Structure formats: C-alpha cells, structure tokens
PDB file of C-alpha atoms and ligand atoms in Angstrom:
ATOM      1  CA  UNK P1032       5.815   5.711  -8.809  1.00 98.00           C
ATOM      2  CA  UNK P1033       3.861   7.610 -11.378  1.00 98.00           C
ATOM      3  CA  UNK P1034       5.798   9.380 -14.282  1.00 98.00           C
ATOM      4  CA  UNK P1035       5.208  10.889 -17.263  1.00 98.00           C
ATOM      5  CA  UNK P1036       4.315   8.159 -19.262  1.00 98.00           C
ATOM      6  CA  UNK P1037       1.573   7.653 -16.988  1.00 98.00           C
ATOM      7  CA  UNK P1038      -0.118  11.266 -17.936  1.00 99.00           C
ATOM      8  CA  UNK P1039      -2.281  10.754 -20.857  1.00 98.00           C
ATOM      9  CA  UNK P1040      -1.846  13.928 -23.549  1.00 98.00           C
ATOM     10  CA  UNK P1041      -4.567  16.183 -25.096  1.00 97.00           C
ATOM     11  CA  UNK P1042      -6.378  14.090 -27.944  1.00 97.00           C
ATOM     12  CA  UNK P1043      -6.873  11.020 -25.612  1.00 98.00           C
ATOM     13  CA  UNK P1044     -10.872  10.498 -25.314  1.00 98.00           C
ATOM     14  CA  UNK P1045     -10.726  10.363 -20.970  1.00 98.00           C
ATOM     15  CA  UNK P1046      -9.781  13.939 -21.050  1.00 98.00           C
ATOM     16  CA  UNK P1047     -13.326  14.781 -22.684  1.00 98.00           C
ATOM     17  CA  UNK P1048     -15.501  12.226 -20.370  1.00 98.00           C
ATOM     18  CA  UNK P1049     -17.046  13.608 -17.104  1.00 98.00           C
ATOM     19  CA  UNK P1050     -15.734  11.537 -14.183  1.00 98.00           C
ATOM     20  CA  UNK P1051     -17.230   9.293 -12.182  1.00 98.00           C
ATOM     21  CA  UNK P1052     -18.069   9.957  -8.476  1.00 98.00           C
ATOM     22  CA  UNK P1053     -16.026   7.868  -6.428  1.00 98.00           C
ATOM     23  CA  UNK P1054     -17.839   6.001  -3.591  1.00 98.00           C
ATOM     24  CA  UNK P1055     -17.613   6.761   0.077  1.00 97.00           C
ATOM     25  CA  UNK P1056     -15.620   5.376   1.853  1.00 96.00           C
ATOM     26  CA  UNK P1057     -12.732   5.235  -0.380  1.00 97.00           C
ATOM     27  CA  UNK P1058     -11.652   2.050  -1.621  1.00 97.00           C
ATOM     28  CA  UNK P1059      -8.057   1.317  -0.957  1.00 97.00           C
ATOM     29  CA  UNK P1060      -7.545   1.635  -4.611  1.00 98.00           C
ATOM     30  CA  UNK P1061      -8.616   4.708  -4.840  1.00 98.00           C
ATOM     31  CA  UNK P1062      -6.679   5.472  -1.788  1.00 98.00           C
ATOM     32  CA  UNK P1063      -3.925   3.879  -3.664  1.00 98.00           C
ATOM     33  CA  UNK P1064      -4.298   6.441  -6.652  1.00 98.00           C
ATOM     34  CA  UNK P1065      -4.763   9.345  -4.944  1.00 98.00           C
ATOM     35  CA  UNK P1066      -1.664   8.979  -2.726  1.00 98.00           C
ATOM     36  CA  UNK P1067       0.486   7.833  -5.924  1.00 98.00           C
ATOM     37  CA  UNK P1068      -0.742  11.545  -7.723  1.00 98.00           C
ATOM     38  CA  UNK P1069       0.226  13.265  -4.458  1.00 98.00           C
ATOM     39  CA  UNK P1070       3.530  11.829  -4.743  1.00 98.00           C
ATOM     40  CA  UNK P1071       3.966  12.272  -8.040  1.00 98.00           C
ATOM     41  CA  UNK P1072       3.468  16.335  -7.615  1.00 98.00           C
ATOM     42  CA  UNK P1073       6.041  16.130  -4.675  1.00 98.00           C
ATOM     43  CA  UNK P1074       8.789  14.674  -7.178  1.00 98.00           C
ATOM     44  CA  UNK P1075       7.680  16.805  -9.737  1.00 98.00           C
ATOM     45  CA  UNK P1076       8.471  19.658  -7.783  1.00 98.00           C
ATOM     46  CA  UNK P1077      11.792  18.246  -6.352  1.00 98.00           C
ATOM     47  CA  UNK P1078      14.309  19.301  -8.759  1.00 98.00           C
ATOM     48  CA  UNK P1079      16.943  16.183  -8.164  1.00 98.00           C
ATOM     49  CA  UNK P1080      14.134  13.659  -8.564  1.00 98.00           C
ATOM     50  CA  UNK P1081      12.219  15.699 -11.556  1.00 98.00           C
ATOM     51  CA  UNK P1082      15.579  15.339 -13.546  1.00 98.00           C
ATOM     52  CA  UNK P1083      16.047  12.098 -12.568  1.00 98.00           C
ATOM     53  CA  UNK P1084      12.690  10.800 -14.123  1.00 98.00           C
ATOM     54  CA  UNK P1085      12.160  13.470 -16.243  1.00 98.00           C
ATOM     55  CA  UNK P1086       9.063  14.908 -14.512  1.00 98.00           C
ATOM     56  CA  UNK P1087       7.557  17.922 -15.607  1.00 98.00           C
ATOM     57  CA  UNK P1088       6.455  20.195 -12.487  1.00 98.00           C
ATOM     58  CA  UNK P1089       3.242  20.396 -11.087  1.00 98.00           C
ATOM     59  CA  UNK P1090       0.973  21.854  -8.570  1.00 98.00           C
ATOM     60  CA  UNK P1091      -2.164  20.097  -9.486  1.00 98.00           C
ATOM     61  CA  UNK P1092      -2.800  16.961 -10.758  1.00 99.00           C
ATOM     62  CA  UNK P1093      -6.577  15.271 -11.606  1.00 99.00           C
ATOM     63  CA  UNK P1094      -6.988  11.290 -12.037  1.00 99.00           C
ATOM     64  CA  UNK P1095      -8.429  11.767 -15.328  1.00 99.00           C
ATOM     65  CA  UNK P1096      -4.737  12.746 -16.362  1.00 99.00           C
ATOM     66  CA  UNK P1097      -3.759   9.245 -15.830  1.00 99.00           C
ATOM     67  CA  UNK P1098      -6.346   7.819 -17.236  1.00 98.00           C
ATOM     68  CA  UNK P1099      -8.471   7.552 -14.327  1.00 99.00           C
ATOM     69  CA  UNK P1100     -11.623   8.536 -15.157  1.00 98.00           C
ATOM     70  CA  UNK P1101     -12.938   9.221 -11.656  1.00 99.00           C
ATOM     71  CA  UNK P1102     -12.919  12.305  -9.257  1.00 99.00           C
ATOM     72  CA  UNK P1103      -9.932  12.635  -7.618  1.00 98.00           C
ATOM     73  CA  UNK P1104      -7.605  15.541  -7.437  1.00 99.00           C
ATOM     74  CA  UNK P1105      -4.187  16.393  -5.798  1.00 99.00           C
ATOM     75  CA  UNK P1106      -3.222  19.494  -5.197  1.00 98.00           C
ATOM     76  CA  UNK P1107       0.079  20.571  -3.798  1.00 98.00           C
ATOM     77  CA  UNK P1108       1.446  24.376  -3.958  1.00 98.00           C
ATOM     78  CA  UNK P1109       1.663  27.345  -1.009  1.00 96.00           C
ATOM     79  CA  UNK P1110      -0.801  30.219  -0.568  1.00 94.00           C
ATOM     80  CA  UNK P1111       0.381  34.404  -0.182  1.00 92.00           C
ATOM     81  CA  UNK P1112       1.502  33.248   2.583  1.00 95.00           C
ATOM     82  CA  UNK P1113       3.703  30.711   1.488  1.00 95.00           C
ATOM     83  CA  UNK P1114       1.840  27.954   3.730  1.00 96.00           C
ATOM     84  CA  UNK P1115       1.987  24.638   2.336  1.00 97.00           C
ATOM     85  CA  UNK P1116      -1.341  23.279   0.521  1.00 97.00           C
ATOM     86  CA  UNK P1117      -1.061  20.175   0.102  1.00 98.00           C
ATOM     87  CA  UNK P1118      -4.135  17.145  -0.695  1.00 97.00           C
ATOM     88  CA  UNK P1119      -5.956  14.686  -2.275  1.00 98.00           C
ATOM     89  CA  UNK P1120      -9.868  15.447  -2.458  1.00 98.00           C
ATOM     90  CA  UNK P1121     -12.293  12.778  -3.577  1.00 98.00           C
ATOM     91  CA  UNK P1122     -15.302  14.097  -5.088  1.00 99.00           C
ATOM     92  CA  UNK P1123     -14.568  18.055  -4.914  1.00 99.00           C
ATOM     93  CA  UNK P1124     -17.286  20.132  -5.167  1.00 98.00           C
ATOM     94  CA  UNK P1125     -17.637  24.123  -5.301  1.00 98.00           C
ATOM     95  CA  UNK P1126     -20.485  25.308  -3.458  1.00 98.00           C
ATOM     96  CA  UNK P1127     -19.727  28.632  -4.125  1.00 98.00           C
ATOM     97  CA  UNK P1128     -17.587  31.312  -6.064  1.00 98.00           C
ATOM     98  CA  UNK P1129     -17.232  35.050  -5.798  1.00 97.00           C
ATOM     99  CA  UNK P1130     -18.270  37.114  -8.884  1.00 97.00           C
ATOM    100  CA  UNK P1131     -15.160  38.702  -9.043  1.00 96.00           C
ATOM    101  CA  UNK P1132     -13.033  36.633 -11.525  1.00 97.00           C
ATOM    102  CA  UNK P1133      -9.074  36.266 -11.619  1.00 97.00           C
ATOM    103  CA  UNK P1134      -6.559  35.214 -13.725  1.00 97.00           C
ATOM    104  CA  UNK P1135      -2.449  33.801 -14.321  1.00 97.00           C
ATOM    105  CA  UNK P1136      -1.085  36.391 -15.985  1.00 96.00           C
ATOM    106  CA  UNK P1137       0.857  33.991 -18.361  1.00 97.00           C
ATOM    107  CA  UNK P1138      -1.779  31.670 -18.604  1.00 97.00           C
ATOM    108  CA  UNK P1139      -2.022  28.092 -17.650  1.00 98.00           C
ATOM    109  CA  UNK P1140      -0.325  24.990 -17.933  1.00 98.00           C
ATOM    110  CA  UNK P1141      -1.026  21.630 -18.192  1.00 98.00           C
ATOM    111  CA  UNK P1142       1.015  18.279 -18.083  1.00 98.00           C
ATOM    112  CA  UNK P1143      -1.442  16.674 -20.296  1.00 98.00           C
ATOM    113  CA  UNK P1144      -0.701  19.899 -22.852  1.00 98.00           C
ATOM    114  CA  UNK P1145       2.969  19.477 -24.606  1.00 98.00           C
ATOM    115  CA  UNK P1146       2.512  22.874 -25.874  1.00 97.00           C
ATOM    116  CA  UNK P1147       2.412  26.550 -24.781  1.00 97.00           C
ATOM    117  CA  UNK P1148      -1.078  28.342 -25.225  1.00 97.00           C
ATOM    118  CA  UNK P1149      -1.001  31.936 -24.695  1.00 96.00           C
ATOM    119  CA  UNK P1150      -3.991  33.284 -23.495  1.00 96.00           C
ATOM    120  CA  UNK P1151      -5.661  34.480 -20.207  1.00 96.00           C
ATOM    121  CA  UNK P1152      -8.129  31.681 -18.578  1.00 97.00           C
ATOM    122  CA  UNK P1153     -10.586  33.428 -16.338  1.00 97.00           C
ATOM    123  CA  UNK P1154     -11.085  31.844 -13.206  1.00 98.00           C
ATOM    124  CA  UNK P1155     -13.027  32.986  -9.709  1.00 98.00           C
ATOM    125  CA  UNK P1156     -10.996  35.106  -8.111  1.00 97.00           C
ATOM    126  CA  UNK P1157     -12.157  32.983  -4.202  1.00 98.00           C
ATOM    127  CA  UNK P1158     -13.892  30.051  -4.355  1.00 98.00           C
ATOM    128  CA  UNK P1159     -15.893  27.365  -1.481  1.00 98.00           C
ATOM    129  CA  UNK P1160     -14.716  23.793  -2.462  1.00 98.00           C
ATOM    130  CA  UNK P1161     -16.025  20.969  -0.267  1.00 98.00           C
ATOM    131  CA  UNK P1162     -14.342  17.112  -0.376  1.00 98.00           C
ATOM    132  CA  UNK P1163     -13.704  14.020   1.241  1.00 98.00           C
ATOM    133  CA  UNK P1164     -10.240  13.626   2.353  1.00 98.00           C
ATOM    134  CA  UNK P1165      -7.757  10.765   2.186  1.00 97.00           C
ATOM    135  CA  UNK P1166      -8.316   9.990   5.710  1.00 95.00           C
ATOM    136  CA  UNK P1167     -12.065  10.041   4.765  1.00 95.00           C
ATOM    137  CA  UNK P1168     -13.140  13.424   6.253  1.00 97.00           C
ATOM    138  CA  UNK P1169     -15.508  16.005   4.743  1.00 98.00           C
ATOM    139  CA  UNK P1170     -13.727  19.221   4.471  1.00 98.00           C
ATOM    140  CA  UNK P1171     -14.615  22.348   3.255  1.00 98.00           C
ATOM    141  CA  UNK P1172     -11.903  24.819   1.951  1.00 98.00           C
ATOM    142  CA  UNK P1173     -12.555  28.656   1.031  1.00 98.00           C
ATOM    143  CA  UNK P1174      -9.874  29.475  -1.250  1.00 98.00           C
ATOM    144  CA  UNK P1175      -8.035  32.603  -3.083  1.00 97.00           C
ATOM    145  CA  UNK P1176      -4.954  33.569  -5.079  1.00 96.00           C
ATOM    146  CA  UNK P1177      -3.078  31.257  -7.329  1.00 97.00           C
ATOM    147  CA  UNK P1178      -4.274  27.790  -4.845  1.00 98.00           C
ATOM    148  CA  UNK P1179      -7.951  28.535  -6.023  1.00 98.00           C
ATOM    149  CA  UNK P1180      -6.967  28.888  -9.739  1.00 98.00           C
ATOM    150  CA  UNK P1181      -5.738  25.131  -9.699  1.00 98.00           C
ATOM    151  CA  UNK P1182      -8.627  23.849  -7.499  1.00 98.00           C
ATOM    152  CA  UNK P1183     -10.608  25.359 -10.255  1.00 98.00           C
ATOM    153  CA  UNK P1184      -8.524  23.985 -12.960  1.00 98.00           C
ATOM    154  CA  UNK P1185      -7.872  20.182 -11.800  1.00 99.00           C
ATOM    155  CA  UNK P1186     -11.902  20.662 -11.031  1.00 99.00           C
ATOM    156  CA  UNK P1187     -12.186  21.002 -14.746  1.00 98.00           C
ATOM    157  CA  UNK P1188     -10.805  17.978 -15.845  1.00 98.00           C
ATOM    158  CA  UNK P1189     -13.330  16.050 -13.945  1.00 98.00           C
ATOM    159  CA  UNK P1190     -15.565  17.914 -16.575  1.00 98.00           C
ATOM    160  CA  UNK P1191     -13.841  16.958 -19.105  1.00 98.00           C
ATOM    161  CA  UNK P1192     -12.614  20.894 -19.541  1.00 98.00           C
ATOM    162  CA  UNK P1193      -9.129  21.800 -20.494  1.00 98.00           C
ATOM    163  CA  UNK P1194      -8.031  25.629 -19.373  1.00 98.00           C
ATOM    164  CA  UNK P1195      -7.648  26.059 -23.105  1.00 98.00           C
ATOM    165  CA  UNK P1196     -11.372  25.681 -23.822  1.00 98.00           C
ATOM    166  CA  UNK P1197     -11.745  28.664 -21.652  1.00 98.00           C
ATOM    167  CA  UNK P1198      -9.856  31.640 -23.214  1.00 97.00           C
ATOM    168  CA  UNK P1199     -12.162  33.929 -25.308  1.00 89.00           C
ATOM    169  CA  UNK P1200     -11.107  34.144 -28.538  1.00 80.00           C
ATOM    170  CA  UNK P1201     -11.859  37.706 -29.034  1.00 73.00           C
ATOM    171  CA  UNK P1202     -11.174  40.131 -31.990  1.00 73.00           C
ATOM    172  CA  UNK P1203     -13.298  42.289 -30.283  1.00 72.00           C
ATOM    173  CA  UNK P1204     -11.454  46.041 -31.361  1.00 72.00           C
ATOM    174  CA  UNK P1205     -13.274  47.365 -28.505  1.00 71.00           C
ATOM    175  CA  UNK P1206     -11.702  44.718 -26.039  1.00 63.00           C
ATOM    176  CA  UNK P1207      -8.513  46.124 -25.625  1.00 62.00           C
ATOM    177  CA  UNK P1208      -6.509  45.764 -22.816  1.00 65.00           C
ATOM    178  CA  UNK P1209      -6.316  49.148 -20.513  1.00 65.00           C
ATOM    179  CA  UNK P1210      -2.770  51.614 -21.854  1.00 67.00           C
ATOM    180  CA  UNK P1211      -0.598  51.307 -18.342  1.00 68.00           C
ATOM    181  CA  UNK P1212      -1.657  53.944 -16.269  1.00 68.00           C
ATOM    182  CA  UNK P1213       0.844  57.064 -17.095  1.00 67.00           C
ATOM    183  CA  UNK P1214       3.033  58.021 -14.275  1.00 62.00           C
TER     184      UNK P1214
HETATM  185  C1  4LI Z1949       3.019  30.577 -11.374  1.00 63.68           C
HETATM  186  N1  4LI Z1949       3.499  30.425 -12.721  1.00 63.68           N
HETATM  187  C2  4LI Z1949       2.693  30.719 -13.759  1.00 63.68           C
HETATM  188  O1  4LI Z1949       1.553  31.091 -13.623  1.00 63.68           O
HETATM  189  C3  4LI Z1949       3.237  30.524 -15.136  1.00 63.68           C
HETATM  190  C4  4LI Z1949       4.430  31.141 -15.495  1.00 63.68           C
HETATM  191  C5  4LI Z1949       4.895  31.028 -16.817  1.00 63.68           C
HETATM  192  C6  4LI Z1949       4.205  30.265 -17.751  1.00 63.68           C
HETATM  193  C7  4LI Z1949       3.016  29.609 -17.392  1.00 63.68           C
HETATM  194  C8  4LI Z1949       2.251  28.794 -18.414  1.00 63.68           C
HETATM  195  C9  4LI Z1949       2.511  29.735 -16.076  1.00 63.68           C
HETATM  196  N2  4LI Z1949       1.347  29.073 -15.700  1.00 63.68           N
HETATM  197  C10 4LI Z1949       1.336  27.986 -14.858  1.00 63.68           C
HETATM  198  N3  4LI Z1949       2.480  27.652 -14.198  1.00 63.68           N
HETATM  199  C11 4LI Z1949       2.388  26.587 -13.356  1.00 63.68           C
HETATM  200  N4  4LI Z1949       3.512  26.198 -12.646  1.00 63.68           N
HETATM  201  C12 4LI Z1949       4.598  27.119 -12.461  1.00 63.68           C
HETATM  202  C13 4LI Z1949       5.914  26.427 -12.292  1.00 63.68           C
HETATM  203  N5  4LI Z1949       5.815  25.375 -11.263  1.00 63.68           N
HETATM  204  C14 4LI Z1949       7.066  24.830 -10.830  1.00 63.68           C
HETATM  205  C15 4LI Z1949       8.189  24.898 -11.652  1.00 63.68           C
HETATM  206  C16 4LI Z1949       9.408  24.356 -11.224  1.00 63.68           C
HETATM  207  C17 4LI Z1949       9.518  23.721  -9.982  1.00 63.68           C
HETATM  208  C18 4LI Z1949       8.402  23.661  -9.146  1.00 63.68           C
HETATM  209  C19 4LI Z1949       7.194  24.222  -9.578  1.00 63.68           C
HETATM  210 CL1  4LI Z1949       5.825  24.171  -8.508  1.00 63.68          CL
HETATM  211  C20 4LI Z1949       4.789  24.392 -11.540  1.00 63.68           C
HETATM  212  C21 4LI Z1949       3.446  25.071 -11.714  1.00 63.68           C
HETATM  213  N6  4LI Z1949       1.278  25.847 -13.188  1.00 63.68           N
HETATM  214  C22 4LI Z1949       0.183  26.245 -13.875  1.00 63.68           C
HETATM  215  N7  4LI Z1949      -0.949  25.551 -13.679  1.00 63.68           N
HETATM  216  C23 4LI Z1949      -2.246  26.035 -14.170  1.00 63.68           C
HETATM  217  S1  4LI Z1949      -3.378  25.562 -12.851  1.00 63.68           S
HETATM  218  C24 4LI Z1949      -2.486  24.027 -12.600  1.00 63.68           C
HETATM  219  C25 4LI Z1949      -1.025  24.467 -12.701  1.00 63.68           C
HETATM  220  C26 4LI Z1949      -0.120  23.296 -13.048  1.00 63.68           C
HETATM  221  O2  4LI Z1949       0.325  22.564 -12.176  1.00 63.68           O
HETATM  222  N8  4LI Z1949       0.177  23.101 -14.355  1.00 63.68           N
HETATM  223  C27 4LI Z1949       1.026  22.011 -14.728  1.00 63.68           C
HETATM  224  N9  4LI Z1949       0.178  27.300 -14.725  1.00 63.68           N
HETATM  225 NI1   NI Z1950      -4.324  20.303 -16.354  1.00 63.68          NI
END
C-alpha cells in the first residue's frame, strides 16, 4: 500500500516536470499505480487506517506526487449532493471551463505541501474534463463545486503547477475584499 513516504514533498524536481501521456490501453502497471493512489485516498480518508499509517487525508491525488511522472489522477470526494466521486483518469483533459471562476475559501491543500499557505487559488467555477478510465473507457465529466476544484488542482500537477503558484500576490489598495453587506 502507498503511504506517506511514498508522496514526494515540494522542492523535489518531478513536481516541476510536465507529465508524460500515458499510452492507450493502459499497461497493467499503470493500472497497477492508478488503483494503488485510489486506495491510498480511501485509507487516507478512513480515520482507523489514517492513524494507523499515519496518512494525511486526501481527496485528490496525481502520480507525479509519487514520483510518477505520468498522467494519472485519482480523485475521490462527494458532490452537493453528497454522491460519491470516486476515479482514476488516465490522461485528463479539460475541453472546456466556464468564465466564471471559484474558489476554497481557506485555500488549498496539498500532501506534497508540509505547510499551510493562506491564500485564495482561483479556480473555474464548472469545468468539461474528458479521460480514459481504469476499465479503459473514454469518459467525459462536466463538473462543479468543490469536485471540480480538485480535478483542476490534481490537473495541475501534471503541469508541473502547485495551487500555490496560483494565488495573486496582490498589494493592490484598491483590491480589497467587499465590507459584509450591513444587515
Ligand atoms: C473542504 N476543506 C477545505 O477546503 C479546507 C479547510 C481548511 C483548510 C484547508 C487548507 C482546506 N482546503 C483543502 N482541504 C482539503 N481537504 C479537507 C479535509 N479532508 C478530509 C479530512 C479528514 C478526513 C477526510 C477528509 Cl476527505 C481532506 C481534503 N483538501 C484540499 N484540497 C485542495 S484540492 C485537493 C484537495 C486535497 O485533497 N488536498 C490534500 N484543500
Ligand atoms: Ni496537490
């Protein structure tokens, strides 16, 4: 099983490389990999078994974070409705993203980040992402809400982006945030 001494930490060079595409069909290495981060997000978020191996929770996980520089993500987390999202996409793409833009309003995290960055990472607020699954099919997914926030952020580390590298370091005195509406 994969734990946290597999996740390589910000400084290591394979954060910073763009992946590589992973051929179709799958190997079953790559099969191999991709089912080993989807289980590793499903202890992660087990509390018993996150102790036990001292796991730090996760909802998205990219191969690059264990030093795998090819792309593959897992992603496993619920929706508004609180239906289960859970998979392993080789090769995700977005074809398309609203202009509207979205963001966690504590910021991100990241297992391969041992520290807290405050900061608001703008992300699309719904986004088109198509993939090949485990099982080898070509999906296409139109998400929203917190599950397209971490498509768009495991997406990133196949870039070689980290969510840090996208919170504007403004001063700007005129780019204040809007006085709570008085009641
Ligand atoms: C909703 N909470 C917030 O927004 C948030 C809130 C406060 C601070 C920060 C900094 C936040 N930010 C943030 N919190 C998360 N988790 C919340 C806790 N959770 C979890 C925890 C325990 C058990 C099971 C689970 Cl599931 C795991 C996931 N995850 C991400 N990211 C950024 S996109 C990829 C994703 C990721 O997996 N990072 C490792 N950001
Ligand atoms: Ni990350």
């Amino acid at each position: 099983m994969l734990t946290m001494k597999d996740v390589i930490r910000e400084g290591h060079p394979t954060l910073r490389l763009k992946a590589k595409e992973v051929p179709l069909p799958p190997s079953q290495e790559d099969k191999e990999i991709l089912s080993k981060m989807m289980e590793f997000l499903v202890h992660s978020q087990d509390p018993e078994t996150a102790e036990k191996y001292d796991l730090r929770p996760g909802v998205g996980l990219a191969a690059p974070q264990i030093n795998v520089s090819k792309q593959m993500i897992a992603i496993r987390t619920t929706d508004h409705k609180e239906n289960l999202i859970e998979m392993g996409l080789f090769n995700p793409k977005i074809i398309s993203q609203s202009a509207e833009t979205t963001y966690l309003e504590n910021g991100e995290g990241c297992l391969s980040v041992d520290r807290e960055v405050s900061g608001i990472v703008p992300r699309y607020a719904r986004i088109k992402v198509t993939g090949t699954t485990l099982d080898g099919d070509t999906v296409t997914l139109r998400l929203k809400g917190f599950p397209a926030i971490v498509f768009q952020h495991e997406i990133d580390h196949l870039n070689g982006i980290m969510f840090y590298d996208r919170i504007e370091e403004t001063d700007d005195p005129y780019k204040v945030p809007l006085p709570p509406k008085e009641v």
